């Protein structure tokens, strides 16, 4: 048993549990991950696991919260580091790709939750993440248009949807290849095509 994990404070234990779920999701179908498997991954009993999570649903919800908080924080940092919209968009794209390469279980969890028929708390968090991500992109693109960096003819909503669809397609391809870390090398070339599609001005 992992005695170090047992001695950790409750918040740290919960975060370790979320990280264990994401690690398992990189190797197994998220829908097939059991609480017994999570407990084994951490070297704990199921009883110890449920002292911090009242249900598997609560654990899944916290996992989605973990993903949303960290991904959006990275997106915000990428945007803040650049003054030009296209440079910021590229930084966001590459940051997202790097996040997936570091945590390949994350997109598998997101896709799994969004495909659920029932409206779970975790699914609602996943939807909120996509909505917040899209809002940031639309604001970034609209800001670039106001400053004359991007053509005023661009539909900001369509450009944001294309951005998300492009990164999701790239993520899916690298997951199917079984080599998620390769997304880091593919992302720059793919973004270069997106950059041309949205029609920047000189």
PDB file of N, CA, C and O in Angstrom, residues 46-113:
ATOM      1  N   UNK A  46     -10.493   0.615  -1.797  1.00  0.00           N
ATOM      2  CA  UNK A  46     -11.639   1.383  -2.286  1.00  0.00           C
ATOM      3  C   UNK A  46     -12.253   2.210  -1.155  1.00  0.00           C
ATOM      4  O   UNK A  46     -12.745   3.309  -1.377  1.00  0.00           O
ATOM      5  N   UNK A  47     -12.205   1.672   0.063  1.00  0.00           N
ATOM      6  CA  UNK A  47     -12.746   2.403   1.210  1.00  0.00           C
ATOM      7  C   UNK A  47     -12.014   3.714   1.409  1.00  0.00           C
ATOM      8  O   UNK A  47     -12.636   4.755   1.672  1.00  0.00           O
ATOM      9  N   UNK A  48     -10.679   3.689   1.262  1.00  0.00           N
ATOM     10  CA  UNK A  48      -9.885   4.913   1.417  1.00  0.00           C
ATOM     11  C   UNK A  48     -10.221   5.901   0.311  1.00  0.00           C
ATOM     12  O   UNK A  48     -10.292   7.119   0.540  1.00  0.00           O
ATOM     13  N   UNK A  49     -10.468   5.379  -0.886  1.00  0.00           N
ATOM     14  CA  UNK A  49     -10.821   6.237  -2.016  1.00  0.00           C
ATOM     15  C   UNK A  49     -12.140   6.962  -1.764  1.00  0.00           C
ATOM     16  O   UNK A  49     -12.254   8.179  -1.976  1.00  0.00           O
ATOM     17  N   UNK A  50     -13.142   6.235  -1.282  1.00  0.00           N
ATOM     18  CA  UNK A  50     -14.472   6.818  -1.097  1.00  0.00           C
ATOM     19  C   UNK A  50     -14.574   7.706   0.139  1.00  0.00           C
ATOM     20  O   UNK A  50     -15.607   8.337   0.359  1.00  0.00           O
ATOM     21  N   UNK A  51     -13.511   7.766   0.941  1.00  0.00           N
ATOM     22  CA  UNK A  51     -13.515   8.730   2.041  1.00  0.00           C
ATOM     23  C   UNK A  51     -13.406  10.158   1.512  1.00  0.00           C
ATOM     24  O   UNK A  51     -13.750  11.119   2.199  1.00  0.00           O
ATOM     25  N   UNK A  52     -12.897  10.291   0.278  1.00  0.00           N
ATOM     26  CA  UNK A  52     -12.708  11.616  -0.315  1.00  0.00           C
ATOM     27  C   UNK A  52     -13.683  11.914  -1.443  1.00  0.00           C
ATOM     28  O   UNK A  52     -13.828  13.070  -1.847  1.00  0.00           O
ATOM     29  N   UNK A  53     -14.337  10.895  -1.965  1.00  0.00           N
ATOM     30  CA  UNK A  53     -15.317  11.075  -3.039  1.00  0.00           C
ATOM     31  C   UNK A  53     -16.560  10.254  -2.708  1.00  0.00           C
ATOM     32  O   UNK A  53     -16.468   9.035  -2.554  1.00  0.00           O
ATOM     33  N   UNK A  54     -17.728  10.886  -2.587  1.00  0.00           N
ATOM     34  CA  UNK A  54     -18.937  10.154  -2.221  1.00  0.00           C
ATOM     35  C   UNK A  54     -19.398   9.173  -3.283  1.00  0.00           C
ATOM     36  O   UNK A  54     -20.137   8.241  -2.991  1.00  0.00           O
ATOM     37  N   UNK A  55     -18.950   9.379  -4.527  1.00  0.00           N
ATOM     38  CA  UNK A  55     -19.366   8.500  -5.618  1.00  0.00           C
ATOM     39  C   UNK A  55     -18.366   8.602  -6.762  1.00  0.00           C
ATOM     40  O   UNK A  55     -17.548   9.527  -6.815  1.00  0.00           O
ATOM     41  N   UNK A  56     -18.468   7.662  -7.697  1.00  0.00           N
ATOM     42  CA  UNK A  56     -17.624   7.720  -8.889  1.00  0.00           C
ATOM     43  C   UNK A  56     -17.968   8.960  -9.705  1.00  0.00           C
ATOM     44  O   UNK A  56     -17.090   9.596 -10.297  1.00  0.00           O
ATOM     45  N   UNK A  57     -19.251   9.332  -9.733  1.00  0.00           N
ATOM     46  CA  UNK A  57     -19.666  10.528 -10.459  1.00  0.00           C
ATOM     47  C   UNK A  57     -18.995  11.783  -9.931  1.00  0.00           C
ATOM     48  O   UNK A  57     -18.601  12.669 -10.695  1.00  0.00           O
ATOM     49  N   UNK A  58     -18.859  11.871  -8.605  1.00  0.00           N
ATOM     50  CA  UNK A  58     -18.202  13.024  -7.998  1.00  0.00           C
ATOM     51  C   UNK A  58     -16.727  13.071  -8.384  1.00  0.00           C
ATOM     52  O   UNK A  58     -16.166  14.150  -8.615  1.00  0.00           O
ATOM     53  N   UNK A  59     -16.095  11.895  -8.473  1.00  0.00           N
ATOM     54  CA  UNK A  59     -14.698  11.828  -8.884  1.00  0.00           C
ATOM     55  C   UNK A  59     -14.543  12.277 -10.335  1.00  0.00           C
ATOM     56  O   UNK A  59     -13.636  13.026 -10.682  1.00  0.00           O
ATOM     57  N   UNK A  60     -15.467  11.833 -11.188  1.00  0.00           N
ATOM     58  CA  UNK A  60     -15.411  12.222 -12.606  1.00  0.00           C
ATOM     59  C   UNK A  60     -15.621  13.735 -12.753  1.00  0.00           C
ATOM     60  O   UNK A  60     -14.983  14.373 -13.576  1.00  0.00           O
ATOM     61  N   UNK A  61     -16.532  14.286 -11.946  1.00  0.00           N
ATOM     62  CA  UNK A  61     -16.775  15.729 -12.004  1.00  0.00           C
ATOM     63  C   UNK A  61     -15.523  16.500 -11.601  1.00  0.00           C
ATOM     64  O   UNK A  61     -15.139  17.478 -12.253  1.00  0.00           O
ATOM     65  N   UNK A  62     -14.859  16.059 -10.539  1.00  0.00           N
ATOM     66  CA  UNK A  62     -13.644  16.749 -10.109  1.00  0.00           C
ATOM     67  C   UNK A  62     -12.546  16.609 -11.150  1.00  0.00           C
ATOM     68  O   UNK A  62     -11.747  17.529 -11.354  1.00  0.00           O
ATOM     69  N   UNK A  63     -12.503  15.470 -11.826  1.00  0.00           N
ATOM     70  CA  UNK A  63     -11.509  15.276 -12.888  1.00  0.00           C
ATOM     71  C   UNK A  63     -11.729  16.281 -14.013  1.00  0.00           C
ATOM     72  O   UNK A  63     -10.786  16.901 -14.510  1.00  0.00           O
ATOM     73  N   UNK A  64     -12.993  16.476 -14.409  1.00  0.00           N
ATOM     74  CA  UNK A  64     -13.293  17.463 -15.444  1.00  0.00           C
ATOM     75  C   UNK A  64     -12.969  18.874 -14.968  1.00  0.00           C
ATOM     76  O   UNK A  64     -12.485  19.711 -15.739  1.00  0.00           O
ATOM     77  N   UNK A  65     -13.231  19.159 -13.681  1.00  0.00           N
ATOM     78  CA  UNK A  65     -12.865  20.471 -13.121  1.00  0.00           C
ATOM     79  C   UNK A  65     -11.348  20.681 -13.188  1.00  0.00           C
ATOM     80  O   UNK A  65     -10.876  21.776 -13.507  1.00  0.00           O
ATOM     81  N   UNK A  66     -10.604  19.648 -12.861  1.00  0.00           N
ATOM     82  CA  UNK A  66      -9.130  19.691 -12.903  1.00  0.00           C
ATOM     83  C   UNK A  66      -8.671  20.027 -14.312  1.00  0.00           C
ATOM     84  O   UNK A  66      -7.818  20.893 -14.525  1.00  0.00           O
ATOM     85  N   UNK A  67      -9.246  19.356 -15.299  1.00  0.00           N
ATOM     86  CA  UNK A  67      -8.887  19.583 -16.706  1.00  0.00           C
ATOM     87  C   UNK A  67      -9.217  21.013 -17.117  1.00  0.00           C
ATOM     88  O   UNK A  67      -8.379  21.719 -17.693  1.00  0.00           O
ATOM     89  N   UNK A  68     -10.452  21.445 -16.822  1.00  0.00           N
ATOM     90  CA  UNK A  68     -10.892  22.780 -17.233  1.00  0.00           C
ATOM     91  C   UNK A  68     -10.023  23.870 -16.611  1.00  0.00           C
ATOM     92  O   UNK A  68      -9.595  24.805 -17.299  1.00  0.00           O
ATOM     93  N   UNK A  69      -9.756  23.748 -15.323  1.00  0.00           N
ATOM     94  CA  UNK A  69      -8.969  24.770 -14.624  1.00  0.00           C
ATOM     95  C   UNK A  69      -7.571  24.883 -15.208  1.00  0.00           C
ATOM     96  O   UNK A  69      -7.087  25.994 -15.496  1.00  0.00           O
ATOM     97  N   UNK A  70      -6.917  23.758 -15.414  1.00  0.00           N
ATOM     98  CA  UNK A  70      -5.537  23.785 -15.895  1.00  0.00           C
ATOM     99  C   UNK A  70      -5.421  24.156 -17.365  1.00  0.00           C
ATOM    100  O   UNK A  70      -4.530  24.917 -17.748  1.00  0.00           O
ATOM    101  N   UNK A  71      -6.312  23.633 -18.194  1.00  0.00           N
ATOM    102  CA  UNK A  71      -6.230  23.970 -19.612  1.00  0.00           C
ATOM    103  C   UNK A  71      -6.532  25.451 -19.848  1.00  0.00           C
ATOM    104  O   UNK A  71      -5.800  26.130 -20.578  1.00  0.00           O
ATOM    105  N   UNK A  72      -7.589  25.971 -19.214  1.00  0.00           N
ATOM    106  CA  UNK A  72      -7.928  27.380 -19.416  1.00  0.00           C
ATOM    107  C   UNK A  72      -6.859  28.305 -18.834  1.00  0.00           C
ATOM    108  O   UNK A  72      -6.595  29.378 -19.384  1.00  0.00           O
ATOM    109  N   UNK A  73      -6.217  27.893 -17.744  1.00  0.00           N
ATOM    110  CA  UNK A  73      -5.131  28.704 -17.180  1.00  0.00           C
ATOM    111  C   UNK A  73      -3.969  28.785 -18.164  1.00  0.00           C
ATOM    112  O   UNK A  73      -3.358  29.854 -18.343  1.00  0.00           O
ATOM    113  N   UNK A  74      -3.681  27.675 -18.826  1.00  0.00           N
ATOM    114  CA  UNK A  74      -2.605  27.677 -19.820  1.00  0.00           C
ATOM    115  C   UNK A  74      -2.984  28.517 -21.035  1.00  0.00           C
ATOM    116  O   UNK A  74      -2.141  29.227 -21.597  1.00  0.00           O
ATOM    117  N   UNK A  75      -4.226  28.423 -21.440  1.00  0.00           N
ATOM    118  CA  UNK A  75      -4.706  29.236 -22.565  1.00  0.00           C
ATOM    119  C   UNK A  75      -4.581  30.721 -22.226  1.00  0.00           C
ATOM    120  O   UNK A  75      -4.080  31.522 -23.035  1.00  0.00           O
ATOM    121  N   UNK A  76      -5.024  31.107 -21.040  1.00  0.00           N
ATOM    122  CA  UNK A  76      -4.957  32.514 -20.627  1.00  0.00           C
ATOM    123  C   UNK A  76      -3.514  33.005 -20.569  1.00  0.00           C
ATOM    124  O   UNK A  76      -3.219  34.139 -20.967  1.00  0.00           O
ATOM    125  N   UNK A  77      -2.607  32.163 -20.093  1.00  0.00           N
ATOM    126  CA  UNK A  77      -1.193  32.552 -20.024  1.00  0.00           C
ATOM    127  C   UNK A  77      -0.610  32.717 -21.428  1.00  0.00           C
ATOM    128  O   UNK A  77       0.174  33.644 -21.682  1.00  0.00           O
ATOM    129  N   UNK A  78      -1.013  31.849 -22.349  1.00  0.00           N
ATOM    130  CA  UNK A  78      -0.535  31.940 -23.725  1.00  0.00           C
ATOM    131  C   UNK A  78      -1.013  33.225 -24.384  1.00  0.00           C
ATOM    132  O   UNK A  78      -0.261  33.909 -25.091  1.00  0.00           O
ATOM    133  N   UNK A  79      -2.275  33.588 -24.136  1.00  0.00           N
ATOM    134  CA  UNK A  79      -2.835  34.819 -24.709  1.00  0.00           C
ATOM    135  C   UNK A  79      -2.126  36.045 -24.115  1.00  0.00           C
ATOM    136  O   UNK A  79      -1.768  36.988 -24.842  1.00  0.00           O
ATOM    137  N   UNK A  80      -1.929  36.025 -22.809  1.00  0.00           N
ATOM    138  CA  UNK A  80      -1.335  37.175 -22.127  1.00  0.00           C
ATOM    139  C   UNK A  80       0.104  37.447 -22.564  1.00  0.00           C
ATOM    140  O   UNK A  80       0.592  38.580 -22.465  1.00  0.00           O
ATOM    141  N   UNK A  81       0.778  36.431 -23.082  1.00  0.00           N
ATOM    142  CA  UNK A  81       2.188  36.572 -23.457  1.00  0.00           C
ATOM    143  C   UNK A  81       2.386  37.211 -24.826  1.00  0.00           C
ATOM    144  O   UNK A  81       3.527  37.455 -25.231  1.00  0.00           O
ATOM    145  N   UNK A  82       1.283  37.483 -25.554  1.00  0.00           N
ATOM    146  CA  UNK A  82       1.408  38.026 -26.906  1.00  0.00           C
ATOM    147  C   UNK A  82       0.457  39.197 -27.113  1.00  0.00           C
ATOM    148  O   UNK A  82      -0.656  39.211 -26.588  1.00  0.00           O
ATOM    149  N   UNK A  83       0.904  40.150 -27.899  1.00  0.00           N
ATOM    150  CA  UNK A  83       0.075  41.323 -28.172  1.00  0.00           C
ATOM    151  C   UNK A  83      -0.700  41.183 -29.475  1.00  0.00           C
ATOM    152  O   UNK A  83      -1.776  41.771 -29.613  1.00  0.00           O
ATOM    153  N   UNK A  84      -0.179  40.429 -30.440  1.00  0.00           N
ATOM    154  CA  UNK A  84      -0.864  40.256 -31.722  1.00  0.00           C
ATOM    155  C   UNK A  84      -1.746  39.013 -31.681  1.00  0.00           C
ATOM    156  O   UNK A  84      -1.362  37.970 -31.145  1.00  0.00           O
ATOM    157  N   UNK A  85      -2.927  39.126 -32.274  1.00  0.00           N
ATOM    158  CA  UNK A  85      -3.909  38.048 -32.209  1.00  0.00           C
ATOM    159  C   UNK A  85      -3.392  36.745 -32.811  1.00  0.00           C
ATOM    160  O   UNK A  85      -3.565  35.671 -32.232  1.00  0.00           O
ATOM    161  N   UNK A  86      -2.754  36.821 -33.982  1.00  0.00           N
ATOM    162  CA  UNK A  86      -2.284  35.588 -34.624  1.00  0.00           C
ATOM    163  C   UNK A  86      -1.203  34.896 -33.802  1.00  0.00           C
ATOM    164  O   UNK A  86      -1.165  33.671 -33.718  1.00  0.00           O
ATOM    165  N   UNK A  87      -0.318  35.687 -33.207  1.00  0.00           N
ATOM    166  CA  UNK A  87       0.721  35.103 -32.350  1.00  0.00           C
ATOM    167  C   UNK A  87       0.091  34.439 -31.130  1.00  0.00           C
ATOM    168  O   UNK A  87       0.521  33.363 -30.696  1.00  0.00           O
ATOM    169  N   UNK A  88      -0.937  35.093 -30.564  1.00  0.00           N
ATOM    170  CA  UNK A  88      -1.621  34.521 -29.407  1.00  0.00           C
ATOM    171  C   UNK A  88      -2.366  33.249 -29.786  1.00  0.00           C
ATOM    172  O   UNK A  88      -2.340  32.261 -29.045  1.00  0.00           O
ATOM    173  N   UNK A  89      -3.020  33.248 -30.942  1.00  0.00           N
ATOM    174  CA  UNK A  89      -3.726  32.050 -31.403  1.00  0.00           C
ATOM    175  C   UNK A  89      -2.756  30.892 -31.601  1.00  0.00           C
ATOM    176  O   UNK A  89      -3.046  29.748 -31.241  1.00  0.00           O
ATOM    177  N   UNK A  90      -1.604  31.182 -32.172  1.00  0.00           N
ATOM    178  CA  UNK A  90      -0.613  30.126 -32.355  1.00  0.00           C
ATOM    179  C   UNK A  90      -0.136  29.592 -31.010  1.00  0.00           C
ATOM    180  O   UNK A  90       0.003  28.374 -30.827  1.00  0.00           O
ATOM    181  N   UNK A  91       0.095  30.500 -30.063  1.00  0.00           N
ATOM    182  CA  UNK A  91       0.538  30.070 -28.733  1.00  0.00           C
ATOM    183  C   UNK A  91      -0.509  29.195 -28.065  1.00  0.00           C
ATOM    184  O   UNK A  91      -0.181  28.189 -27.424  1.00  0.00           O
ATOM    185  N   UNK A  92      -1.792  29.557 -28.213  1.00  0.00           N
ATOM    186  CA  UNK A  92      -2.876  28.749 -27.641  1.00  0.00           C
ATOM    187  C   UNK A  92      -2.901  27.369 -28.293  1.00  0.00           C
ATOM    188  O   UNK A  92      -3.024  26.347 -27.606  1.00  0.00           O
ATOM    189  N   UNK A  93      -2.785  27.327 -29.605  1.00  0.00           N
ATOM    190  CA  UNK A  93      -2.822  26.058 -30.334  1.00  0.00           C
ATOM    191  C   UNK A  93      -1.693  25.136 -29.877  1.00  0.00           C
ATOM    192  O   UNK A  93      -1.914  23.951 -29.573  1.00  0.00           O
ATOM    193  N   UNK A  94      -0.481  25.670 -29.808  1.00  0.00           N
ATOM    194  CA  UNK A  94       0.673  24.856 -29.417  1.00  0.00           C
ATOM    195  C   UNK A  94       0.609  24.477 -27.935  1.00  0.00           C
ATOM    196  O   UNK A  94       1.025  23.367 -27.550  1.00  0.00           O
ATOM    197  N   UNK A  95       0.070  25.384 -27.107  1.00  0.00           N
ATOM    198  CA  UNK A  95      -0.106  25.081 -25.686  1.00  0.00           C
ATOM    199  C   UNK A  95      -1.093  23.941 -25.495  1.00  0.00           C
ATOM    200  O   UNK A  95      -0.864  23.034 -24.680  1.00  0.00           O
ATOM    201  N   UNK A  96      -2.189  23.985 -26.251  1.00  0.00           N
ATOM    202  CA  UNK A  96      -3.187  22.910 -26.175  1.00  0.00           C
ATOM    203  C   UNK A  96      -2.569  21.591 -26.609  1.00  0.00           C
ATOM    204  O   UNK A  96      -2.766  20.552 -25.967  1.00  0.00           O
ATOM    205  N   UNK A  97      -1.805  21.626 -27.689  1.00  0.00           N
ATOM    206  CA  UNK A  97      -1.151  20.409 -28.173  1.00  0.00           C
ATOM    207  C   UNK A  97      -0.192  19.849 -27.121  1.00  0.00           C
ATOM    208  O   UNK A  97      -0.139  18.637 -26.879  1.00  0.00           O
ATOM    209  N   UNK A  98       0.544  20.726 -26.472  1.00  0.00           N
ATOM    210  CA  UNK A  98       1.485  20.288 -25.444  1.00  0.00           C
ATOM    211  C   UNK A  98       0.754  19.697 -24.246  1.00  0.00           C
ATOM    212  O   UNK A  98       1.207  18.707 -23.651  1.00  0.00           O
ATOM    213  N   UNK A  99      -0.388  20.271 -23.888  1.00  0.00           N
ATOM    214  CA  UNK A  99      -1.191  19.765 -22.772  1.00  0.00           C
ATOM    215  C   UNK A  99      -1.668  18.338 -23.073  1.00  0.00           C
ATOM    216  O   UNK A  99      -1.624  17.462 -22.202  1.00  0.00           O
ATOM    217  N   UNK A 100      -2.105  18.106 -24.301  1.00  0.00           N
ATOM    218  CA  UNK A 100      -2.567  16.772 -24.702  1.00  0.00           C
ATOM    219  C   UNK A 100      -1.402  15.777 -24.704  1.00  0.00           C
ATOM    220  O   UNK A 100      -1.542  14.633 -24.254  1.00  0.00           O
ATOM    221  N   UNK A 101      -0.246  16.210 -25.191  1.00  0.00           N
ATOM    222  CA  UNK A 101       0.917  15.322 -25.203  1.00  0.00           C
ATOM    223  C   UNK A 101       1.311  14.917 -23.787  1.00  0.00           C
ATOM    224  O   UNK A 101       1.707  13.772 -23.539  1.00  0.00           O
ATOM    225  N   UNK A 102       1.198  15.862 -22.846  1.00  0.00           N
ATOM    226  CA  UNK A 102       1.545  15.587 -21.448  1.00  0.00           C
ATOM    227  C   UNK A 102       0.477  14.767 -20.737  1.00  0.00           C
ATOM    228  O   UNK A 102       0.785  13.989 -19.827  1.00  0.00           O
ATOM    229  N   UNK A 103      -0.801  14.929 -21.161  1.00  0.00           N
ATOM    230  CA  UNK A 103      -1.922  14.246 -20.499  1.00  0.00           C
ATOM    231  C   UNK A 103      -2.838  13.599 -21.549  1.00  0.00           C
ATOM    232  O   UNK A 103      -3.964  14.063 -21.759  1.00  0.00           O
ATOM    233  N   UNK A 104      -2.395  12.549 -22.222  1.00  0.00           N
ATOM    234  CA  UNK A 104      -3.225  11.952 -23.280  1.00  0.00           C
ATOM    235  C   UNK A 104      -4.547  11.381 -22.788  1.00  0.00           C
ATOM    236  O   UNK A 104      -5.466  11.176 -23.588  1.00  0.00           O
ATOM    237  N   UNK A 105      -4.668  11.148 -21.483  1.00  0.00           N
ATOM    238  CA  UNK A 105      -5.940  10.679 -20.954  1.00  0.00           C
ATOM    239  C   UNK A 105      -7.012  11.747 -20.943  1.00  0.00           C
ATOM    240  O   UNK A 105      -8.207  11.441 -20.921  1.00  0.00           O
ATOM    241  N   UNK A 106      -6.610  13.022 -20.998  1.00  0.00           N
ATOM    242  CA  UNK A 106      -7.572  14.129 -20.919  1.00  0.00           C
ATOM    243  C   UNK A 106      -8.549  14.137 -22.088  1.00  0.00           C
ATOM    244  O   UNK A 106      -9.770  14.151 -21.875  1.00  0.00           O
ATOM    245  N   UNK A 107      -8.098  14.139 -23.347  1.00  0.00           N
ATOM    246  CA  UNK A 107      -9.084  14.146 -24.435  1.00  0.00           C
ATOM    247  C   UNK A 107      -9.944  12.896 -24.463  1.00  0.00           C
ATOM    248  O   UNK A 107     -11.120  12.955 -24.842  1.00  0.00           O
ATOM    249  N   UNK A 108      -9.394  11.778 -24.034  1.00  0.00           N
ATOM    250  CA  UNK A 108     -10.195  10.558 -23.977  1.00  0.00           C
ATOM    251  C   UNK A 108     -11.329  10.715 -22.960  1.00  0.00           C
ATOM    252  O   UNK A 108     -12.462  10.287 -23.198  1.00  0.00           O
ATOM    253  N   UNK A 109     -11.035  11.346 -21.826  1.00  0.00           N
ATOM    254  CA  UNK A 109     -12.064  11.608 -20.824  1.00  0.00           C
ATOM    255  C   UNK A 109     -13.104  12.583 -21.368  1.00  0.00           C
ATOM    256  O   UNK A 109     -14.312  12.382 -21.205  1.00  0.00           O
ATOM    257  N   UNK A 110     -12.645  13.656 -22.026  1.00  0.00           N
ATOM    258  CA  UNK A 110     -13.567  14.658 -22.561  1.00  0.00           C
ATOM    259  C   UNK A 110     -14.500  14.058 -23.608  1.00  0.00           C
ATOM    260  O   UNK A 110     -15.718  14.249 -23.552  1.00  0.00           O
ATOM    261  N   UNK A 111     -13.923  13.328 -24.564  1.00  0.00           N
ATOM    262  CA  UNK A 111     -14.750  12.725 -25.611  1.00  0.00           C
ATOM    263  C   UNK A 111     -15.744  11.741 -25.006  1.00  0.00           C
ATOM    264  O   UNK A 111     -16.900  11.669 -25.418  1.00  0.00           O
ATOM    265  N   UNK A 112     -15.295  10.997 -24.006  1.00  0.00           N
ATOM    266  CA  UNK A 112     -16.161  10.009 -23.366  1.00  0.00           C
ATOM    267  C   UNK A 112     -17.343  10.681 -22.684  1.00  0.00           C
ATOM    268  O   UNK A 112     -18.492  10.244 -22.819  1.00  0.00           O
ATOM    269  N   UNK A 113     -17.079  11.769 -21.956  1.00  0.00           N
ATOM    270  CA  UNK A 113     -18.157  12.456 -21.244  1.00  0.00           C
ATOM    271  C   UNK A 113     -19.141  13.118 -22.198  1.00  0.00           C
ATOM    272  O   UNK A 113     -20.356  13.063 -22.002  1.00  0.00           O
TER     273      UNK A 113
END
